[in-house]
JSON list of C-alpha atoms in Angstrom, two decimals:
[
{"chain": "A", "resi": 30, "resn": "GLU", "atom": "CA", "xyz": [-8.20, -6.12, 19.61]},
{"chain": "A", "resi": 31, "resn": "VAL", "atom": "CA", "xyz": [-7.40, -5.92, 15.95]},
{"chain": "A", "resi": 32, "resn": "GLN", "atom": "CA", "xyz": [-4.93, -2.30, 16.12]},
{"chain": "A", "resi": 33, "resn": "LEU", "atom": "CA", "xyz": [-2.68, -0.48, 13.78]},
{"chain": "A", "resi": 34, "resn": "VAL", "atom": "CA", "xyz": [-0.03, 1.57, 15.59]},
{"chain": "A", "resi": 35, "resn": "GLN", "atom": "CA", "xyz": [1.31, 4.40, 12.94]},
{"chain": "A", "resi": 36, "resn": "SER", "atom": "CA", "xyz": [4.66, 6.11, 13.78]},
{"chain": "A", "resi": 37, "resn": "ARG", "atom": "CA", "xyz": [5.00, 9.95, 14.73]},
{"chain": "A", "resi": 38, "resn": "ALA", "atom": "CA", "xyz": [4.62, 12.75, 12.89]},
{"chain": "A", "resi": 39, "resn": "GLU", "atom": "CA", "xyz": [7.41, 14.03, 10.87]},
{"chain": "A", "resi": 40, "resn": "VAL", "atom": "CA", "xyz": [9.05, 17.75, 9.96]},
{"chain": "A", "resi": 41, "resn": "LYS", "atom": "CA", "xyz": [11.23, 17.38, 6.83]},
{"chain": "A", "resi": 42, "resn": "LYS", "atom": "CA", "xyz": [12.61, 19.29, 4.30]},
{"chain": "A", "resi": 43, "resn": "PRO", "atom": "CA", "xyz": [12.25, 19.48, 0.51]},
{"chain": "A", "resi": 44, "resn": "GLY", "atom": "CA", "xyz": [14.37, 16.82, -1.10]},
{"chain": "A", "resi": 45, "resn": "GLU", "atom": "CA", "xyz": [15.02, 14.66, 2.16]},
{"chain": "A", "resi": 46, "resn": "SER", "atom": "CA", "xyz": [13.69, 11.30, 2.54]},
{"chain": "A", "resi": 47, "resn": "LEU", "atom": "CA", "xyz": [11.36, 9.36, 4.52]},
{"chain": "A", "resi": 48, "resn": "LYS", "atom": "CA", "xyz": [10.02, 6.12, 5.68]},
{"chain": "A", "resi": 49, "resn": "ILE", "atom": "CA", "xyz": [6.91, 5.91, 7.89]},
{"chain": "A", "resi": 50, "resn": "SER", "atom": "CA", "xyz": [5.70, 2.74, 9.75]},
{"chain": "A", "resi": 51, "resn": "CYS", "atom": "CA", "xyz": [2.53, 0.96, 10.37]},
{"chain": "A", "resi": 52, "resn": "LYS", "atom": "CA", "xyz": [2.21, -1.80, 12.87]},
{"chain": "A", "resi": 53, "resn": "GLY", "atom": "CA", "xyz": [-0.62, -4.59, 13.47]},
{"chain": "A", "resi": 54, "resn": "SER", "atom": "CA", "xyz": [-1.43, -6.68, 16.18]},
{"chain": "A", "resi": 55, "resn": "GLY", "atom": "CA", "xyz": [-4.11, -8.64, 17.12]},
{"chain": "A", "resi": 56, "resn": "TYR", "atom": "CA", "xyz": [-4.62, -10.33, 13.74]},
{"chain": "A", "resi": 57, "resn": "SER", "atom": "CA", "xyz": [-2.59, -12.97, 11.27]},
{"chain": "A", "resi": 58, "resn": "PHE", "atom": "CA", "xyz": [-0.70, -9.65, 9.95]},
{"chain": "A", "resi": 59, "resn": "ARG", "atom": "CA", "xyz": [0.47, -11.83, 6.85]},
{"chain": "A", "resi": 60, "resn": "HIS", "atom": "CA", "xyz": [-3.05, -12.71, 5.93]},
{"chain": "A", "resi": 61, "resn": "TYR", "atom": "CA", "xyz": [-4.75, -9.15, 5.22]},
{"chain": "A", "resi": 62, "resn": "TRP", "atom": "CA", "xyz": [-3.92, -6.64, 2.88]},
{"chain": "A", "resi": 63, "resn": "ILE", "atom": "CA", "xyz": [-2.95, -2.97, 4.04]},
{"chain": "A", "resi": 64, "resn": "ALA", "atom": "CA", "xyz": [-3.64, 0.05, 2.50]},
{"chain": "A", "resi": 65, "resn": "TRP", "atom": "CA", "xyz": [-2.14, 3.24, 2.52]},
{"chain": "A", "resi": 66, "resn": "VAL", "atom": "CA", "xyz": [-4.52, 6.41, 2.23]},
{"chain": "A", "resi": 67, "resn": "ARG", "atom": "CA", "xyz": [-3.34, 10.40, 2.12]},
{"chain": "A", "resi": 68, "resn": "GLN", "atom": "CA", "xyz": [-5.67, 12.88, 3.39]},
{"chain": "A", "resi": 69, "resn": "THR", "atom": "CA", "xyz": [-5.43, 16.64, 2.54]},
{"chain": "A", "resi": 70, "resn": "PRO", "atom": "CA", "xyz": [-7.95, 19.58, 2.88]},
{"chain": "A", "resi": 71, "resn": "GLY", "atom": "CA", "xyz": [-8.14, 20.40, -0.30]},
{"chain": "A", "resi": 72, "resn": "LYS", "atom": "CA", "xyz": [-8.26, 16.66, -1.97]},
{"chain": "A", "resi": 73, "resn": "GLY", "atom": "CA", "xyz": [-9.81, 14.31, 0.91]},
{"chain": "A", "resi": 74, "resn": "LEU", "atom": "CA", "xyz": [-9.25, 11.01, 0.99]},
{"chain": "A", "resi": 75, "resn": "GLU", "atom": "CA", "xyz": [-6.80, 9.20, -1.58]},
{"chain": "A", "resi": 76, "resn": "TRP", "atom": "CA", "xyz": [-5.96, 5.37, -2.16]},
{"chain": "A", "resi": 77, "resn": "MET", "atom": "CA", "xyz": [-2.41, 5.33, -2.61]},
{"chain": "A", "resi": 78, "resn": "GLY", "atom": "CA", "xyz": [-1.66, 1.74, -2.84]},
{"chain": "A", "resi": 79, "resn": "ILE", "atom": "CA", "xyz": [-1.86, -1.66, -1.14]},
{"chain": "A", "resi": 80, "resn": "ILE", "atom": "CA", "xyz": [0.42, -4.56, -0.06]},
{"chain": "A", "resi": 81, "resn": "TYR", "atom": "CA", "xyz": [-0.22, -8.29, 0.72]},
{"chain": "A", "resi": 82, "resn": "PRO", "atom": "CA", "xyz": [2.50, -9.06, 3.64]},
{"chain": "A", "resi": 83, "resn": "GLY", "atom": "CA", "xyz": [2.13, -12.56, 2.76]},
{"chain": "A", "resi": 84, "resn": "ASP", "atom": "CA", "xyz": [4.08, -12.11, -0.22]},
{"chain": "A", "resi": 85, "resn": "SER", "atom": "CA", "xyz": [4.42, -8.21, -0.87]},
{"chain": "A", "resi": 86, "resn": "ASP", "atom": "CA", "xyz": [2.18, -8.17, -3.88]},
{"chain": "A", "resi": 87, "resn": "THR", "atom": "CA", "xyz": [1.82, -4.41, -4.29]},
{"chain": "A", "resi": 88, "resn": "ARG", "atom": "CA", "xyz": [-0.45, -2.26, -6.35]},
{"chain": "A", "resi": 89, "resn": "TYR", "atom": "CA", "xyz": [-0.54, 1.24, -6.49]},
{"chain": "A", "resi": 90, "resn": "SER", "atom": "CA", "xyz": [-3.07, 3.93, -7.67]},
{"chain": "A", "resi": 91, "resn": "PRO", "atom": "CA", "xyz": [-2.10, 5.47, -10.70]},
{"chain": "A", "resi": 92, "resn": "SER", "atom": "CA", "xyz": [-1.93, 8.63, -9.38]},
{"chain": "A", "resi": 93, "resn": "PHE", "atom": "CA", "xyz": [1.08, 7.63, -6.82]},
{"chain": "A", "resi": 94, "resn": "GLN", "atom": "CA", "xyz": [2.93, 5.04, -8.95]},
{"chain": "A", "resi": 95, "resn": "GLY", "atom": "CA", "xyz": [6.53, 6.26, -9.07]},
{"chain": "A", "resi": 96, "resn": "GLN", "atom": "CA", "xyz": [6.33, 8.59, -6.31]},
{"chain": "A", "resi": 97, "resn": "VAL", "atom": "CA", "xyz": [6.29, 6.43, -3.12]},
{"chain": "A", "resi": 98, "resn": "THR", "atom": "CA", "xyz": [7.13, 3.01, -2.35]},
{"chain": "A", "resi": 99, "resn": "ILE", "atom": "CA", "xyz": [5.25, 0.36, -0.14]},
{"chain": "A", "resi": 100, "resn": "SER", "atom": "CA", "xyz": [6.64, -2.23, 1.45]},
{"chain": "A", "resi": 101, "resn": "ALA", "atom": "CA", "xyz": [5.89, -4.95, 4.47]},
{"chain": "A", "resi": 102, "resn": "ASP", "atom": "CA", "xyz": [8.21, -6.88, 6.91]},
{"chain": "A", "resi": 103, "resn": "GLU", "atom": "CA", "xyz": [5.97, -9.81, 7.80]},
{"chain": "A", "resi": 104, "resn": "SER", "atom": "CA", "xyz": [8.54, -10.81, 10.57]},
{"chain": "A", "resi": 105, "resn": "ILE", "atom": "CA", "xyz": [7.59, -7.80, 12.76]},
{"chain": "A", "resi": 106, "resn": "SER", "atom": "CA", "xyz": [3.95, -7.16, 11.34]},
{"chain": "A", "resi": 107, "resn": "THR", "atom": "CA", "xyz": [4.98, -3.74, 10.01]},
{"chain": "A", "resi": 108, "resn": "ALA", "atom": "CA", "xyz": [4.24, -2.17, 6.76]},
{"chain": "A", "resi": 109, "resn": "HIS", "atom": "CA", "xyz": [5.58, 0.93, 5.45]},
{"chain": "A", "resi": 110, "resn": "LEU", "atom": "CA", "xyz": [5.47, 4.16, 3.14]},
{"chain": "A", "resi": 111, "resn": "GLN", "atom": "CA", "xyz": [8.68, 5.57, 2.00]},
{"chain": "A", "resi": 112, "resn": "TRP", "atom": "CA", "xyz": [9.32, 8.31, 0.01]},
{"chain": "A", "resi": 113, "resn": "SER", "atom": "CA", "xyz": [12.87, 9.23, -1.79]},
{"chain": "A", "resi": 114, "resn": "SER", "atom": "CA", "xyz": [12.90, 13.02, -2.64]},
{"chain": "A", "resi": 115, "resn": "LEU", "atom": "CA", "xyz": [9.82, 14.72, -0.71]},
{"chain": "A", "resi": 116, "resn": "LYS", "atom": "CA", "xyz": [8.44, 17.75, -2.25]},
{"chain": "A", "resi": 117, "resn": "ALA", "atom": "CA", "xyz": [5.96, 20.53, -0.21]},
{"chain": "A", "resi": 118, "resn": "SER", "atom": "CA", "xyz": [2.94, 19.06, -1.92]},
{"chain": "A", "resi": 119, "resn": "ASP", "atom": "CA", "xyz": [3.59, 15.67, 0.01]},
{"chain": "A", "resi": 120, "resn": "THR", "atom": "CA", "xyz": [2.24, 17.65, 3.15]},
{"chain": "A", "resi": 121, "resn": "ALA", "atom": "CA", "xyz": [-0.62, 15.34, 4.52]},
{"chain": "A", "resi": 122, "resn": "MET", "atom": "CA", "xyz": [-1.78, 13.09, 7.16]},
{"chain": "A", "resi": 123, "resn": "TYR", "atom": "CA", "xyz": [-0.96, 9.55, 6.11]},
{"chain": "A", "resi": 124, "resn": "TYR", "atom": "CA", "xyz": [-3.05, 6.71, 7.09]},
{"chain": "A", "resi": 125, "resn": "CYS", "atom": "CA", "xyz": [-2.47, 2.81, 7.22]},
{"chain": "A", "resi": 126, "resn": "ALA", "atom": "CA", "xyz": [-5.76, 0.55, 6.95]},
{"chain": "A", "resi": 127, "resn": "ARG", "atom": "CA", "xyz": [-6.29, -3.01, 7.28]},
{"chain": "A", "resi": 128, "resn": "LEU", "atom": "CA", "xyz": [-8.74, -4.36, 4.50]},
{"chain": "A", "resi": 129, "resn": "SER", "atom": "CA", "xyz": [-10.98, -5.93, 6.69]},
{"chain": "A", "resi": 130, "resn": "TYR", "atom": "CA", "xyz": [-11.60, -9.64, 4.84]},
{"chain": "A", "resi": 131, "resn": "PHE", "atom": "CA", "xyz": [-9.24, -12.36, 5.02]},
{"chain": "A", "resi": 132, "resn": "VAL", "atom": "CA", "xyz": [-6.77, -12.56, 1.77]},
{"chain": "A", "resi": 133, "resn": "THR", "atom": "CA", "xyz": [-9.18, -10.97, -0.59]},
{"chain": "A", "resi": 134, "resn": "VAL", "atom": "CA", "xyz": [-8.61, -7.66, -1.86]},
{"chain": "A", "resi": 135, "resn": "THR", "atom": "CA", "xyz": [-12.43, -6.57, -2.53]},
{"chain": "A", "resi": 136, "resn": "SER", "atom": "CA", "xyz": [-12.88, -5.24, 1.18]},
{"chain": "A", "resi": 137, "resn": "PRO", "atom": "CA", "xyz": [-13.40, -2.35, 2.94]},
{"chain": "A", "resi": 138, "resn": "PHE", "atom": "CA", "xyz": [-11.13, -0.84, 5.07]},
{"chain": "A", "resi": 139, "resn": "ASP", "atom": "CA", "xyz": [-11.03, -1.78, 8.87]},
{"chain": "A", "resi": 140, "resn": "PRO", "atom": "CA", "xyz": [-9.50, -0.68, 10.96]},
{"chain": "A", "resi": 141, "resn": "TRP", "atom": "CA", "xyz": [-7.48, 2.15, 10.60]},
{"chain": "A", "resi": 142, "resn": "GLY", "atom": "CA", "xyz": [-4.21, 3.53, 11.84]},
{"chain": "A", "resi": 143, "resn": "GLN", "atom": "CA", "xyz": [-4.42, 6.62, 14.04]},
{"chain": "A", "resi": 144, "resn": "GLY", "atom": "CA", "xyz": [-2.66, 8.46, 11.03]},
{"chain": "A", "resi": 145, "resn": "THR", "atom": "CA", "xyz": [1.13, 9.91, 10.76]},
{"chain": "A", "resi": 146, "resn": "LEU", "atom": "CA", "xyz": [0.94, 13.76, 9.81]},
{"chain": "A", "resi": 147, "resn": "VAL", "atom": "CA", "xyz": [4.05, 14.40, 7.42]},
{"chain": "A", "resi": 148, "resn": "THR", "atom": "CA", "xyz": [4.98, 18.40, 6.90]},
{"chain": "A", "resi": 149, "resn": "VAL", "atom": "CA", "xyz": [7.29, 19.12, 4.34]},
{"chain": "A", "resi": 150, "resn": "SER", "atom": "CA", "xyz": [8.77, 22.79, 4.56]},
{"chain": "A", "resi": 151, "resn": "SER", "atom": "CA", "xyz": [11.79, 24.47, 3.91]},
{"chain": "B", "resi": 105, "resn": "GLU", "atom": "CA", "xyz": [-11.88, 4.18, -12.63]},
{"chain": "B", "resi": 106, "resn": "ILE", "atom": "CA", "xyz": [-15.31, 4.86, -10.49]},
{"chain": "B", "resi": 107, "resn": "VAL", "atom": "CA", "xyz": [-15.58, 8.27, -9.49]},
{"chain": "B", "resi": 108, "resn": "LEU", "atom": "CA", "xyz": [-18.10, 8.77, -6.39]},
{"chain": "B", "resi": 109, "resn": "THR", "atom": "CA", "xyz": [-20.01, 12.10, -5.73]},
{"chain": "B", "resi": 110, "resn": "GLN", "atom": "CA", "xyz": [-21.38, 12.78, -2.69]},
{"chain": "B", "resi": 111, "resn": "SER", "atom": "CA", "xyz": [-24.32, 15.38, -1.95]},
{"chain": "B", "resi": 112, "resn": "PRO", "atom": "CA", "xyz": [-24.97, 17.55, -0.23]},
{"chain": "B", "resi": 113, "resn": "GLY", "atom": "CA", "xyz": [-21.43, 18.69, 0.53]},
{"chain": "B", "resi": 114, "resn": "THR", "atom": "CA", "xyz": [-22.69, 19.99, 4.03]},
{"chain": "B", "resi": 115, "resn": "LEU", "atom": "CA", "xyz": [-25.71, 18.94, 5.67]},
{"chain": "B", "resi": 116, "resn": "SER", "atom": "CA", "xyz": [-27.09, 21.42, 8.44]},
{"chain": "B", "resi": 117, "resn": "LEU", "atom": "CA", "xyz": [-29.58, 19.61, 11.00]},
{"chain": "B", "resi": 118, "resn": "SER", "atom": "CA", "xyz": [-30.56, 19.51, 14.48]},
{"chain": "B", "resi": 119, "resn": "PRO", "atom": "CA", "xyz": [-30.12, 16.79, 17.22]},
{"chain": "B", "resi": 120, "resn": "GLY", "atom": "CA", "xyz": [-33.05, 14.28, 16.82]},
{"chain": "B", "resi": 121, "resn": "GLU", "atom": "CA", "xyz": [-33.56, 15.15, 13.21]},
{"chain": "B", "resi": 122, "resn": "ARG", "atom": "CA", "xyz": [-32.99, 12.55, 9.90]},
{"chain": "B", "resi": 123, "resn": "ALA", "atom": "CA", "xyz": [-29.96, 12.82, 7.94]},
{"chain": "B", "resi": 124, "resn": "THR", "atom": "CA", "xyz": [-30.07, 11.68, 4.46]},
{"chain": "B", "resi": 125, "resn": "LEU", "atom": "CA", "xyz": [-26.65, 11.50, 2.80]},
{"chain": "B", "resi": 126, "resn": "SER", "atom": "CA", "xyz": [-26.39, 10.46, -1.10]},
{"chain": "B", "resi": 127, "resn": "CYS", "atom": "CA", "xyz": [-23.24, 8.75, -2.76]},
{"chain": "B", "resi": 128, "resn": "ARG", "atom": "CA", "xyz": [-23.69, 8.62, -6.88]},
{"chain": "B", "resi": 129, "resn": "ALA", "atom": "CA", "xyz": [-21.06, 6.44, -8.72]},
{"chain": "B", "resi": 130, "resn": "SER", "atom": "CA", "xyz": [-20.03, 7.43, -12.16]},
{"chain": "B", "resi": 131, "resn": "GLN", "atom": "CA", "xyz": [-20.25, 3.31, -13.15]},
{"chain": "B", "resi": 132, "resn": "SER", "atom": "CA", "xyz": [-22.13, 0.49, -11.66]},
{"chain": "B", "resi": 133, "resn": "VAL", "atom": "CA", "xyz": [-20.43, -0.45, -8.40]},
{"chain": "B", "resi": 134, "resn": "SER", "atom": "CA", "xyz": [-19.90, -4.16, -8.69]},
{"chain": "B", "resi": 135, "resn": "ASN", "atom": "CA", "xyz": [-21.82, -6.62, -5.90]},
{"chain": "B", "resi": 136, "resn": "MET", "atom": "CA", "xyz": [-22.61, -3.52, -4.24]},
{"chain": "B", "resi": 137, "resn": "TYR", "atom": "CA", "xyz": [-19.06, -2.98, -3.07]},
{"chain": "B", "resi": 138, "resn": "LEU", "atom": "CA", "xyz": [-19.83, 0.19, -1.30]},
{"chain": "B", "resi": 139, "resn": "ALA", "atom": "CA", "xyz": [-18.82, 1.16, 2.36]},
{"chain": "B", "resi": 140, "resn": "TRP", "atom": "CA", "xyz": [-19.41, 4.31, 4.35]},
{"chain": "B", "resi": 141, "resn": "TYR", "atom": "CA", "xyz": [-17.08, 5.71, 6.87]},
{"chain": "B", "resi": 142, "resn": "GLN", "atom": "CA", "xyz": [-17.41, 8.58, 9.54]},
{"chain": "B", "resi": 143, "resn": "GLN", "atom": "CA", "xyz": [-14.35, 11.01, 10.57]},
{"chain": "B", "resi": 144, "resn": "LYS", "atom": "CA", "xyz": [-14.49, 13.22, 13.24]},
{"chain": "B", "resi": 145, "resn": "PRO", "atom": "CA", "xyz": [-11.90, 15.91, 13.84]},
{"chain": "B", "resi": 146, "resn": "GLY", "atom": "CA", "xyz": [-8.55, 15.00, 14.66]},
{"chain": "B", "resi": 147, "resn": "GLN", "atom": "CA", "xyz": [-9.89, 10.99, 14.39]},
{"chain": "B", "resi": 148, "resn": "ALA", "atom": "CA", "xyz": [-9.12, 8.52, 11.78]},
{"chain": "B", "resi": 149, "resn": "PRO", "atom": "CA", "xyz": [-12.16, 7.24, 9.94]},
{"chain": "B", "resi": 150, "resn": "ARG", "atom": "CA", "xyz": [-14.06, 4.63, 10.90]},
{"chain": "B", "resi": 151, "resn": "LEU", "atom": "CA", "xyz": [-16.27, 1.97, 8.79]},
{"chain": "B", "resi": 152, "resn": "LEU", "atom": "CA", "xyz": [-19.72, 2.37, 9.70]},
{"chain": "B", "resi": 153, "resn": "ILE", "atom": "CA", "xyz": [-21.41, 0.53, 6.72]},
{"chain": "B", "resi": 154, "resn": "SER", "atom": "CA", "xyz": [-19.92, -1.89, 4.13]},
{"chain": "B", "resi": 155, "resn": "ALA", "atom": "CA", "xyz": [-21.65, -4.09, 1.09]},
{"chain": "B", "resi": 156, "resn": "ALA", "atom": "CA", "xyz": [-24.07, -0.92, 0.92]},
{"chain": "B", "resi": 157, "resn": "SER", "atom": "CA", "xyz": [-26.17, -1.82, 3.87]},
{"chain": "B", "resi": 158, "resn": "SER", "atom": "CA", "xyz": [-24.16, -4.11, 6.34]},
{"chain": "B", "resi": 159, "resn": "ARG", "atom": "CA", "xyz": [-23.63, -2.61, 9.56]},
{"chain": "B", "resi": 160, "resn": "ALA", "atom": "CA", "xyz": [-20.06, -2.92, 10.99]},
{"chain": "B", "resi": 161, "resn": "PRO", "atom": "CA", "xyz": [-19.75, -4.14, 14.65]},
{"chain": "B", "resi": 162, "resn": "GLY", "atom": "CA", "xyz": [-20.70, -2.15, 17.19]},
{"chain": "B", "resi": 163, "resn": "ILE", "atom": "CA", "xyz": [-22.45, 0.84, 14.86]},
{"chain": "B", "resi": 164, "resn": "PRO", "atom": "CA", "xyz": [-26.17, 1.83, 16.33]},
{"chain": "B", "resi": 165, "resn": "ALA", "atom": "CA", "xyz": [-28.95, 0.96, 14.51]},
{"chain": "B", "resi": 166, "resn": "ARG", "atom": "CA", "xyz": [-29.65, 4.53, 13.97]},
{"chain": "B", "resi": 167, "resn": "PHE", "atom": "CA", "xyz": [-27.32, 4.09, 10.53]},
{"chain": "B", "resi": 168, "resn": "SER", "atom": "CA", "xyz": [-28.45, 2.40, 7.76]},
{"chain": "B", "resi": 169, "resn": "GLY", "atom": "CA", "xyz": [-27.22, 1.97, 4.48]},
{"chain": "B", "resi": 170, "resn": "SER", "atom": "CA", "xyz": [-29.26, 1.30, 1.20]},
{"chain": "B", "resi": 171, "resn": "GLY", "atom": "CA", "xyz": [-28.74, 1.30, -2.73]},
{"chain": "B", "resi": 172, "resn": "SER", "atom": "CA", "xyz": [-27.49, -0.61, -5.35]},
{"chain": "B", "resi": 173, "resn": "GLY", "atom": "CA", "xyz": [-25.82, -0.15, -9.23]},
{"chain": "B", "resi": 174, "resn": "THR", "atom": "CA", "xyz": [-24.81, 3.89, -9.12]},
{"chain": "B", "resi": 175, "resn": "ASP", "atom": "CA", "xyz": [-26.58, 5.42, -6.27]},
{"chain": "B", "resi": 176, "resn": "PHE", "atom": "CA", "xyz": [-26.78, 4.92, -2.61]},
{"chain": "B", "resi": 177, "resn": "THR", "atom": "CA", "xyz": [-28.10, 6.43, 1.00]},
{"chain": "B", "resi": 178, "resn": "LEU", "atom": "CA", "xyz": [-26.75, 6.68, 4.19]},
{"chain": "B", "resi": 179, "resn": "THR", "atom": "CA", "xyz": [-29.40, 7.56, 6.45]},
{"chain": "B", "resi": 180, "resn": "ILE", "atom": "CA", "xyz": [-29.00, 8.36, 10.28]},
{"chain": "B", "resi": 181, "resn": "SER", "atom": "CA", "xyz": [-32.58, 7.89, 11.64]},
{"chain": "B", "resi": 182, "resn": "ARG", "atom": "CA", "xyz": [-32.11, 10.35, 14.81]},
{"chain": "B", "resi": 183, "resn": "LEU", "atom": "CA", "xyz": [-28.91, 12.72, 14.84]},
{"chain": "B", "resi": 184, "resn": "GLU", "atom": "CA", "xyz": [-27.26, 12.25, 18.38]},
{"chain": "B", "resi": 185, "resn": "PRO", "atom": "CA", "xyz": [-24.73, 14.97, 19.26]},
{"chain": "B", "resi": 186, "resn": "GLU", "atom": "CA", "xyz": [-21.83, 12.31, 18.70]},
{"chain": "B", "resi": 187, "resn": "ASP", "atom": "CA", "xyz": [-23.20, 11.98, 14.90]},
{"chain": "B", "resi": 188, "resn": "PHE", "atom": "CA", "xyz": [-21.78, 15.46, 13.83]},
{"chain": "B", "resi": 189, "resn": "ALA", "atom": "CA", "xyz": [-19.09, 14.56, 11.78]},
{"chain": "B", "resi": 190, "resn": "VAL", "atom": "CA", "xyz": [-17.60, 14.01, 8.11]},
{"chain": "B", "resi": 191, "resn": "TYR", "atom": "CA", "xyz": [-19.23, 10.86, 6.26]},
{"chain": "B", "resi": 192, "resn": "TYR", "atom": "CA", "xyz": [-17.33, 9.18, 3.25]},
{"chain": "B", "resi": 193, "resn": "CYS", "atom": "CA", "xyz": [-18.40, 6.87, 0.70]},
{"chain": "B", "resi": 194, "resn": "GLN", "atom": "CA", "xyz": [-15.94, 4.66, -0.91]},
{"chain": "B", "resi": 195, "resn": "GLN", "atom": "CA", "xyz": [-16.60, 1.46, -3.43]},
{"chain": "B", "resi": 196, "resn": "TYR", "atom": "CA", "xyz": [-13.97, -1.43, -3.22]},
{"chain": "B", "resi": 197, "resn": "GLY", "atom": "CA", "xyz": [-14.75, -3.71, -5.88]},
{"chain": "B", "resi": 198, "resn": "SER", "atom": "CA", "xyz": [-13.00, -2.14, -8.82]},
{"chain": "B", "resi": 199, "resn": "SER", "atom": "CA", "xyz": [-9.74, -1.61, -9.73]},
{"chain": "B", "resi": 200, "resn": "PRO", "atom": "CA", "xyz": [-8.14, 0.61, -8.11]},
{"chain": "B", "resi": 201, "resn": "PRO", "atom": "CA", "xyz": [-9.93, -0.24, -5.08]},
{"chain": "B", "resi": 202, "resn": "GLY", "atom": "CA", "xyz": [-10.77, 2.35, -2.50]},
{"chain": "B", "resi": 203, "resn": "THR", "atom": "CA", "xyz": [-12.21, 5.42, -4.40]},
{"chain": "B", "resi": 204, "resn": "PHE", "atom": "CA", "xyz": [-13.49, 7.68, -1.91]},
{"chain": "B", "resi": 205, "resn": "GLY", "atom": "CA", "xyz": [-16.15, 10.38, -2.20]},
{"chain": "B", "resi": 206, "resn": "GLN", "atom": "CA", "xyz": [-15.00, 14.11, -1.32]},
{"chain": "B", "resi": 207, "resn": "GLY", "atom": "CA", "xyz": [-17.17, 13.62, 1.84]},
{"chain": "B", "resi": 208, "resn": "THR", "atom": "CA", "xyz": [-20.40, 15.12, 3.26]},
{"chain": "B", "resi": 209, "resn": "LYS", "atom": "CA", "xyz": [-20.17, 17.13, 6.67]},
{"chain": "B", "resi": 210, "resn": "VAL", "atom": "CA", "xyz": [-23.33, 16.68, 8.98]},
{"chain": "B", "resi": 211, "resn": "GLU", "atom": "CA", "xyz": [-22.90, 19.82, 11.21]},
{"chain": "B", "resi": 212, "resn": "ILE", "atom": "CA", "xyz": [-25.34, 21.16, 13.97]},
{"chain": "B", "resi": 213, "resn": "GLN", "atom": "CA", "xyz": [-27.74, 23.60, 12.83]}
]
């Protein structure tokens, strides 16, 4: 079974750093793009960026470029999303999702991880 | 960037009724690279339809997708209790890939 399992919920203070993870199993991790998606009550689902674990080719949505860093460690089949300095506005649910077609970036997202809730509050 | 607009925002229907959800793109979606997702409270989105009309594995036949160009539709032929949820469309054919619509909530009337 293809599965993505995300790290647990986090509560952080503004200015702190954070790295959350997404571990893939049941498929060849290096050959499928992984996406990160933010969900907030006000803005719905927002695509943040994608990474190809095989060569770490990474593409960011213009809205998130410079705000977050996406990385992947093929050796442990895990992708990461990190912030160097969190803001209250980063409070949201974050999902990882696999782009469902082998290698290609023109692909729907399937499956999705269970989500990681990030709360940033002083 | 392609902007997707879904309508209506909320659809109030009864079990057994037909649901018709619309997704309109600000420009043509290439090769019908349009997907539909279902999200229930406390759960991650789930892929229902890809390439505008292809059901994902395990998705019941009461879900169907249609459309091309800038106008797409998700139809649920007869609503089951478990179908009351929020539905999102997504285009994945242009840069940036993955633009989502704002969602349509299907609620029990």
